[in-house]
Amino acid sequence: LSNGASGSRMAAMAKVLGIPATVLQWDERRTPQAADVVKALEADPTITTVGCIHHETTSGALNDVDAIGKAIHAHNPDLTYIVDSMSGFGAYPVDMEGSHIDYLVSSANKNIEGVPGFSFALCRREHLRRCKGNARSLAMDIYDQWEKLDATRQFRFTPPTHAMVAFHQALQEHAAEGG
């Protein structure tokens, strides 16, 4: 789903990685509507995954990830729902369970106010387990990272320790401020 530069970038990443993608495009002054997403899913039953930007930075649009998630889950509970919340996470509430979000990605900086240096993914474990062996990049294999971290308490590669310490502090401050 695209209504700005971030959605277009998500589509471009899929193309570079050789992932077939159907892009539903909205003007950056409009937000994706759940009913339109369901119509597209009904028209193309080969779609297995829906990706949505939470807060489209270029326009300031706050996309209704909750309504979209509920609608696609009601249409087909087996669809995977990915939310890019780089500029939304920490500023706007997200109910991963209630919105049927399978993966949410964000960054240590932005609204949490840590320092740049790493991104993170919040994942439903049952979906993450299905990813084993499907990574298109060694560095971006989140299943392998999760498996190694769980088994050894160590990152596969050199971790950004300074950014992680700053993120931990930023999370504490965010919680103390009511976030």
PDB file of C-alpha atoms in Angstrom:
ATOM      1  CA  LEU A   1       0.000   0.000   0.000  1.00  0.00           C
ATOM      2  CA  SER A   2       1.547   3.280  -1.027  1.00  0.00           C
ATOM      3  CA  ASN A   3       0.550   6.864  -0.398  1.00  0.00           C
ATOM      4  CA  GLY A   4       3.981   8.467  -0.343  1.00  0.00           C
ATOM      5  CA  ALA A   5       7.725   7.986  -0.593  1.00  0.00           C
ATOM      6  CA  SER A   6       7.952   5.286   2.089  1.00  0.00           C
ATOM      7  CA  GLY A   7       5.323   3.107   0.430  1.00  0.00           C
ATOM      8  CA  SER A   8       7.032   3.599  -2.931  1.00  0.00           C
ATOM      9  CA  ARG A   9      10.343   2.595  -1.324  1.00  0.00           C
ATOM     10  CA  MET A  10       8.750  -0.585   0.051  1.00  0.00           C
ATOM     11  CA  ALA A  11       7.579  -1.459  -3.476  1.00  0.00           C
ATOM     12  CA  ALA A  12      11.045  -0.702  -4.892  1.00  0.00           C
ATOM     13  CA  MET A  13      12.666  -2.993  -2.317  1.00  0.00           C
ATOM     14  CA  ALA A  14      10.336  -5.831  -3.326  1.00  0.00           C
ATOM     15  CA  LYS A  15      11.248  -5.281  -6.981  1.00  0.00           C
ATOM     16  CA  VAL A  16      15.007  -5.282  -6.274  1.00  0.00           C
ATOM     17  CA  LEU A  17      14.642  -8.504  -4.276  1.00  0.00           C
ATOM     18  CA  GLY A  18      12.627 -10.159  -7.032  1.00  0.00           C
ATOM     19  CA  ILE A  19       9.466 -10.369  -4.944  1.00  0.00           C
ATOM     20  CA  PRO A  20       6.319 -10.084  -7.071  1.00  0.00           C
ATOM     21  CA  ALA A  21       4.267  -7.145  -5.805  1.00  0.00           C
ATOM     22  CA  THR A  22       0.957  -5.524  -6.567  1.00  0.00           C
ATOM     23  CA  VAL A  23       1.118  -1.909  -5.494  1.00  0.00           C
ATOM     24  CA  LEU A  24      -2.086  -0.148  -4.512  1.00  0.00           C
ATOM     25  CA  GLN A  25      -1.371   3.547  -4.946  1.00  0.00           C
ATOM     26  CA  TRP A  26      -3.107   6.488  -3.293  1.00  0.00           C
ATOM     27  CA  ASP A  27      -2.355  10.164  -3.648  1.00  0.00           C
ATOM     28  CA  GLU A  28      -0.203  11.312  -0.737  1.00  0.00           C
ATOM     29  CA  ARG A  29      -3.125  13.408   0.517  1.00  0.00           C
ATOM     30  CA  ARG A  30      -5.265  10.282   0.940  1.00  0.00           C
ATOM     31  CA  THR A  31      -4.866   7.284   3.179  1.00  0.00           C
ATOM     32  CA  PRO A  32      -5.394   3.673   2.156  1.00  0.00           C
ATOM     33  CA  GLN A  33      -8.918   2.534   2.911  1.00  0.00           C
ATOM     34  CA  ALA A  34      -9.513  -0.951   4.297  1.00  0.00           C
ATOM     35  CA  ALA A  35     -12.406  -1.611   1.896  1.00  0.00           C
ATOM     36  CA  ASP A  36     -10.178  -0.822  -1.115  1.00  0.00           C
ATOM     37  CA  VAL A  37      -7.519  -3.209   0.185  1.00  0.00           C
ATOM     38  CA  VAL A  38     -10.064  -6.008   0.583  1.00  0.00           C
ATOM     39  CA  LYS A  39     -11.375  -5.379  -2.963  1.00  0.00           C
ATOM     40  CA  ALA A  40      -7.835  -5.752  -4.300  1.00  0.00           C
ATOM     41  CA  LEU A  41      -7.357  -8.968  -2.313  1.00  0.00           C
ATOM     42  CA  GLU A  42     -10.627 -10.343  -3.668  1.00  0.00           C
ATOM     43  CA  ALA A  43      -9.516  -9.475  -7.213  1.00  0.00           C
ATOM     44  CA  ASP A  44      -6.110 -11.150  -6.814  1.00  0.00           C
ATOM     45  CA  PRO A  45      -6.122 -14.269  -4.611  1.00  0.00           C
ATOM     46  CA  THR A  46      -2.377 -14.783  -5.236  1.00  0.00           C
ATOM     47  CA  ILE A  47      -1.552 -11.924  -2.828  1.00  0.00           C
ATOM     48  CA  THR A  48      -0.126 -13.425   0.371  1.00  0.00           C
ATOM     49  CA  THR A  49       1.233 -10.356   2.154  1.00  0.00           C
ATOM     50  CA  VAL A  50       0.093  -6.784   2.745  1.00  0.00           C
ATOM     51  CA  GLY A  51       2.626  -4.107   3.634  1.00  0.00           C
ATOM     52  CA  CYS A  52       1.527  -0.752   5.010  1.00  0.00           C
ATOM     53  CA  ILE A  53       3.331   2.358   6.200  1.00  0.00           C
ATOM     54  CA  HIS A  54       2.006   3.468   9.595  1.00  0.00           C
ATOM     55  CA  HIS A  55       2.918   7.155   9.349  1.00  0.00           C
ATOM     56  CA  GLU A  56       3.878   8.379   5.893  1.00  0.00           C
ATOM     57  CA  THR A  57       6.593  10.898   6.671  1.00  0.00           C
ATOM     58  CA  THR A  58       6.489  12.754   3.354  1.00  0.00           C
ATOM     59  CA  SER A  59       2.854  13.805   3.747  1.00  0.00           C
ATOM     60  CA  GLY A  60       2.251  13.404   7.463  1.00  0.00           C
ATOM     61  CA  ALA A  61      -0.550  10.924   6.713  1.00  0.00           C
ATOM     62  CA  LEU A  62      -1.376   8.547   9.536  1.00  0.00           C
ATOM     63  CA  ASN A  63      -2.594   5.362   7.886  1.00  0.00           C
ATOM     64  CA  ASP A  64      -5.218   3.349   9.748  1.00  0.00           C
ATOM     65  CA  VAL A  65      -3.158   0.197  10.281  1.00  0.00           C
ATOM     66  CA  ASP A  66      -5.767  -1.082  12.733  1.00  0.00           C
ATOM     67  CA  ALA A  67      -8.735  -0.950  10.326  1.00  0.00           C
ATOM     68  CA  ILE A  68      -6.636  -2.356   7.483  1.00  0.00           C
ATOM     69  CA  GLY A  69      -5.334  -5.205   9.643  1.00  0.00           C
ATOM     70  CA  LYS A  70      -8.785  -6.133  10.882  1.00  0.00           C
ATOM     71  CA  ALA A  71     -10.225  -6.031   7.370  1.00  0.00           C
ATOM     72  CA  ILE A  72      -7.550  -8.188   5.769  1.00  0.00           C
ATOM     73  CA  HIS A  73      -7.711 -10.658   8.670  1.00  0.00           C
ATOM     74  CA  ALA A  74     -11.495 -10.923   8.270  1.00  0.00           C
ATOM     75  CA  HIS A  75     -10.985 -11.493   4.534  1.00  0.00           C
ATOM     76  CA  ASN A  76      -8.232 -14.091   4.943  1.00  0.00           C
ATOM     77  CA  PRO A  77      -6.619 -14.808   8.332  1.00  0.00           C
ATOM     78  CA  ASP A  78      -3.688 -16.527   6.587  1.00  0.00           C
ATOM     79  CA  LEU A  79      -2.457 -13.318   4.934  1.00  0.00           C
ATOM     80  CA  THR A  80       0.716 -11.826   6.381  1.00  0.00           C
ATOM     81  CA  TYR A  81       0.490  -8.194   7.497  1.00  0.00           C
ATOM     82  CA  ILE A  82       3.663  -6.100   7.731  1.00  0.00           C
ATOM     83  CA  VAL A  83       3.614  -2.579   9.169  1.00  0.00           C
ATOM     84  CA  ASP A  84       6.492  -0.165   8.671  1.00  0.00           C
ATOM     85  CA  SER A  85       6.267   2.134  11.674  1.00  0.00           C
ATOM     86  CA  MET A  86       9.573   3.975  11.355  1.00  0.00           C
ATOM     87  CA  SER A  87       8.067   7.382  12.014  1.00  0.00           C
ATOM     88  CA  GLY A  88       4.994   6.230  13.933  1.00  0.00           C
ATOM     89  CA  PHE A  89       6.210   3.819  16.609  1.00  0.00           C
ATOM     90  CA  GLY A  90       6.402   5.491  19.986  1.00  0.00           C
ATOM     91  CA  ALA A  91       4.201   8.419  18.941  1.00  0.00           C
ATOM     92  CA  TYR A  92       1.006   6.569  18.073  1.00  0.00           C
ATOM     93  CA  PRO A  93      -0.457   3.520  19.801  1.00  0.00           C
ATOM     94  CA  VAL A  94      -0.233   0.190  17.990  1.00  0.00           C
ATOM     95  CA  ASP A  95      -2.121  -2.938  19.033  1.00  0.00           C
ATOM     96  CA  MET A  96      -0.299  -5.728  17.221  1.00  0.00           C
ATOM     97  CA  GLU A  97      -2.674  -8.411  18.454  1.00  0.00           C
ATOM     98  CA  GLY A  98      -5.908  -6.510  17.867  1.00  0.00           C
ATOM     99  CA  SER A  99      -4.755  -5.185  14.499  1.00  0.00           C
ATOM    100  CA  HIS A 100      -3.509  -8.640  13.408  1.00  0.00           C
ATOM    101  CA  ILE A 101      -0.033  -7.285  12.634  1.00  0.00           C
ATOM    102  CA  ASP A 102       2.445 -10.085  12.002  1.00  0.00           C
ATOM    103  CA  TYR A 103       5.565  -7.912  11.677  1.00  0.00           C
ATOM    104  CA  LEU A 104       6.180  -4.337  12.762  1.00  0.00           C
ATOM    105  CA  VAL A 105       9.488  -2.687  11.926  1.00  0.00           C
ATOM    106  CA  SER A 106      10.862   0.510  13.385  1.00  0.00           C
ATOM    107  CA  SER A 107      14.052   2.241  14.394  1.00  0.00           C
ATOM    108  CA  ALA A 108      15.910   3.050  17.581  1.00  0.00           C
ATOM    109  CA  ASN A 109      15.795   6.755  16.824  1.00  0.00           C
ATOM    110  CA  LYS A 110      12.769   8.713  15.552  1.00  0.00           C
ATOM    111  CA  ASN A 111       9.980   8.904  18.189  1.00  0.00           C
ATOM    112  CA  ILE A 112      11.718   6.774  20.799  1.00  0.00           C
ATOM    113  CA  GLU A 113      14.542   9.328  20.630  1.00  0.00           C
ATOM    114  CA  GLY A 114      17.446   6.909  20.785  1.00  0.00           C
ATOM    115  CA  VAL A 115      20.429   7.367  18.499  1.00  0.00           C
ATOM    116  CA  PRO A 116      20.530   6.042  14.933  1.00  0.00           C
ATOM    117  CA  GLY A 117      22.260   2.720  14.578  1.00  0.00           C
ATOM    118  CA  PHE A 118      19.822  -0.152  14.363  1.00  0.00           C
ATOM    119  CA  SER A 119      16.315  -1.143  13.440  1.00  0.00           C
ATOM    120  CA  PHE A 120      14.139  -3.738  15.065  1.00  0.00           C
ATOM    121  CA  ALA A 121      11.270  -5.991  14.139  1.00  0.00           C
ATOM    122  CA  LEU A 122       8.452  -7.078  16.413  1.00  0.00           C
ATOM    123  CA  CYS A 123       7.242 -10.416  15.061  1.00  0.00           C
ATOM    124  CA  ARG A 124       4.643 -13.044  15.732  1.00  0.00           C
ATOM    125  CA  ARG A 125       6.746 -16.095  16.498  1.00  0.00           C
ATOM    126  CA  GLU A 126       4.613 -18.462  14.441  1.00  0.00           C
ATOM    127  CA  HIS A 127       5.174 -16.256  11.390  1.00  0.00           C
ATOM    128  CA  LEU A 128       8.857 -15.814  12.115  1.00  0.00           C
ATOM    129  CA  ARG A 129       9.314 -19.591  12.315  1.00  0.00           C
ATOM    130  CA  ARG A 130       7.889 -19.893   8.782  1.00  0.00           C
ATOM    131  CA  CYS A 131      10.708 -17.647   7.537  1.00  0.00           C
ATOM    132  CA  LYS A 132      13.470 -20.104   8.343  1.00  0.00           C
ATOM    133  CA  GLY A 133      15.632 -20.564   5.277  1.00  0.00           C
ATOM    134  CA  ASN A 134      13.808 -17.939   3.204  1.00  0.00           C
ATOM    135  CA  ALA A 135      16.046 -14.906   3.737  1.00  0.00           C
ATOM    136  CA  ARG A 136      17.267 -13.153   0.602  1.00  0.00           C
ATOM    137  CA  SER A 137      20.179 -11.606   2.485  1.00  0.00           C
ATOM    138  CA  LEU A 138      22.596 -12.909   5.099  1.00  0.00           C
ATOM    139  CA  ALA A 139      22.588  -9.610   6.973  1.00  0.00           C
ATOM    140  CA  MET A 140      18.790  -9.312   6.998  1.00  0.00           C
ATOM    141  CA  ASP A 141      17.965 -12.871   8.080  1.00  0.00           C
ATOM    142  CA  ILE A 142      15.857 -12.034  11.123  1.00  0.00           C
ATOM    143  CA  TYR A 143      14.987 -15.679  11.761  1.00  0.00           C
ATOM    144  CA  ASP A 144      18.657 -16.631  12.013  1.00  0.00           C
ATOM    145  CA  GLN A 145      19.379 -13.585  14.194  1.00  0.00           C
ATOM    146  CA  TRP A 146      16.514 -14.500  16.528  1.00  0.00           C
ATOM    147  CA  GLU A 147      17.569 -18.164  16.682  1.00  0.00           C
ATOM    148  CA  LYS A 148      21.210 -17.313  17.475  1.00  0.00           C
ATOM    149  CA  LEU A 149      20.306 -14.634  19.998  1.00  0.00           C
ATOM    150  CA  ASP A 150      17.906 -16.995  21.738  1.00  0.00           C
ATOM    151  CA  ALA A 151      20.445 -19.835  21.837  1.00  0.00           C
ATOM    152  CA  THR A 152      23.625 -17.928  22.674  1.00  0.00           C
ATOM    153  CA  ARG A 153      22.466 -14.496  23.951  1.00  0.00           C
ATOM    154  CA  GLN A 154      24.873 -13.106  21.321  1.00  0.00           C
ATOM    155  CA  PHE A 155      24.370 -11.299  18.030  1.00  0.00           C
ATOM    156  CA  ARG A 156      25.582 -13.048  14.886  1.00  0.00           C
ATOM    157  CA  PHE A 157      27.707 -10.029  13.987  1.00  0.00           C
ATOM    158  CA  THR A 158      29.188  -7.131  15.943  1.00  0.00           C
ATOM    159  CA  PRO A 159      26.275  -5.425  17.708  1.00  0.00           C
ATOM    160  CA  PRO A 160      25.849  -1.642  17.829  1.00  0.00           C
ATOM    161  CA  THR A 161      26.297  -1.613  21.606  1.00  0.00           C
ATOM    162  CA  HIS A 162      26.332   2.181  21.962  1.00  0.00           C
ATOM    163  CA  ALA A 163      23.044   2.465  20.062  1.00  0.00           C
ATOM    164  CA  MET A 164      21.504  -0.360  22.090  1.00  0.00           C
ATOM    165  CA  VAL A 165      22.478   1.252  25.400  1.00  0.00           C
ATOM    166  CA  ALA A 166      21.073   4.575  24.183  1.00  0.00           C
ATOM    167  CA  PHE A 167      17.883   2.812  23.023  1.00  0.00           C
ATOM    168  CA  HIS A 168      17.463   1.184  26.438  1.00  0.00           C
ATOM    169  CA  GLN A 169      17.780   4.580  28.109  1.00  0.00           C
ATOM    170  CA  ALA A 170      15.397   6.161  25.590  1.00  0.00           C
ATOM    171  CA  LEU A 171      12.816   3.429  26.285  1.00  0.00           C
ATOM    172  CA  GLN A 172      13.076   4.082  30.024  1.00  0.00           C
ATOM    173  CA  GLU A 173      12.577   7.810  29.472  1.00  0.00           C
ATOM    174  CA  HIS A 174       9.700   7.166  27.069  1.00  0.00           C
ATOM    175  CA  ALA A 175       7.952   5.009  29.673  1.00  0.00           C
ATOM    176  CA  ALA A 176       8.592   7.571  32.427  1.00  0.00           C
ATOM    177  CA  GLU A 177       6.982  10.234  30.234  1.00  0.00           C
ATOM    178  CA  GLY A 178       3.852   8.107  29.819  1.00  0.00           C
ATOM    179  CA  GLY A 179       4.690   6.403  26.488  1.00  0.00           C
TER     180      GLY A 179
END
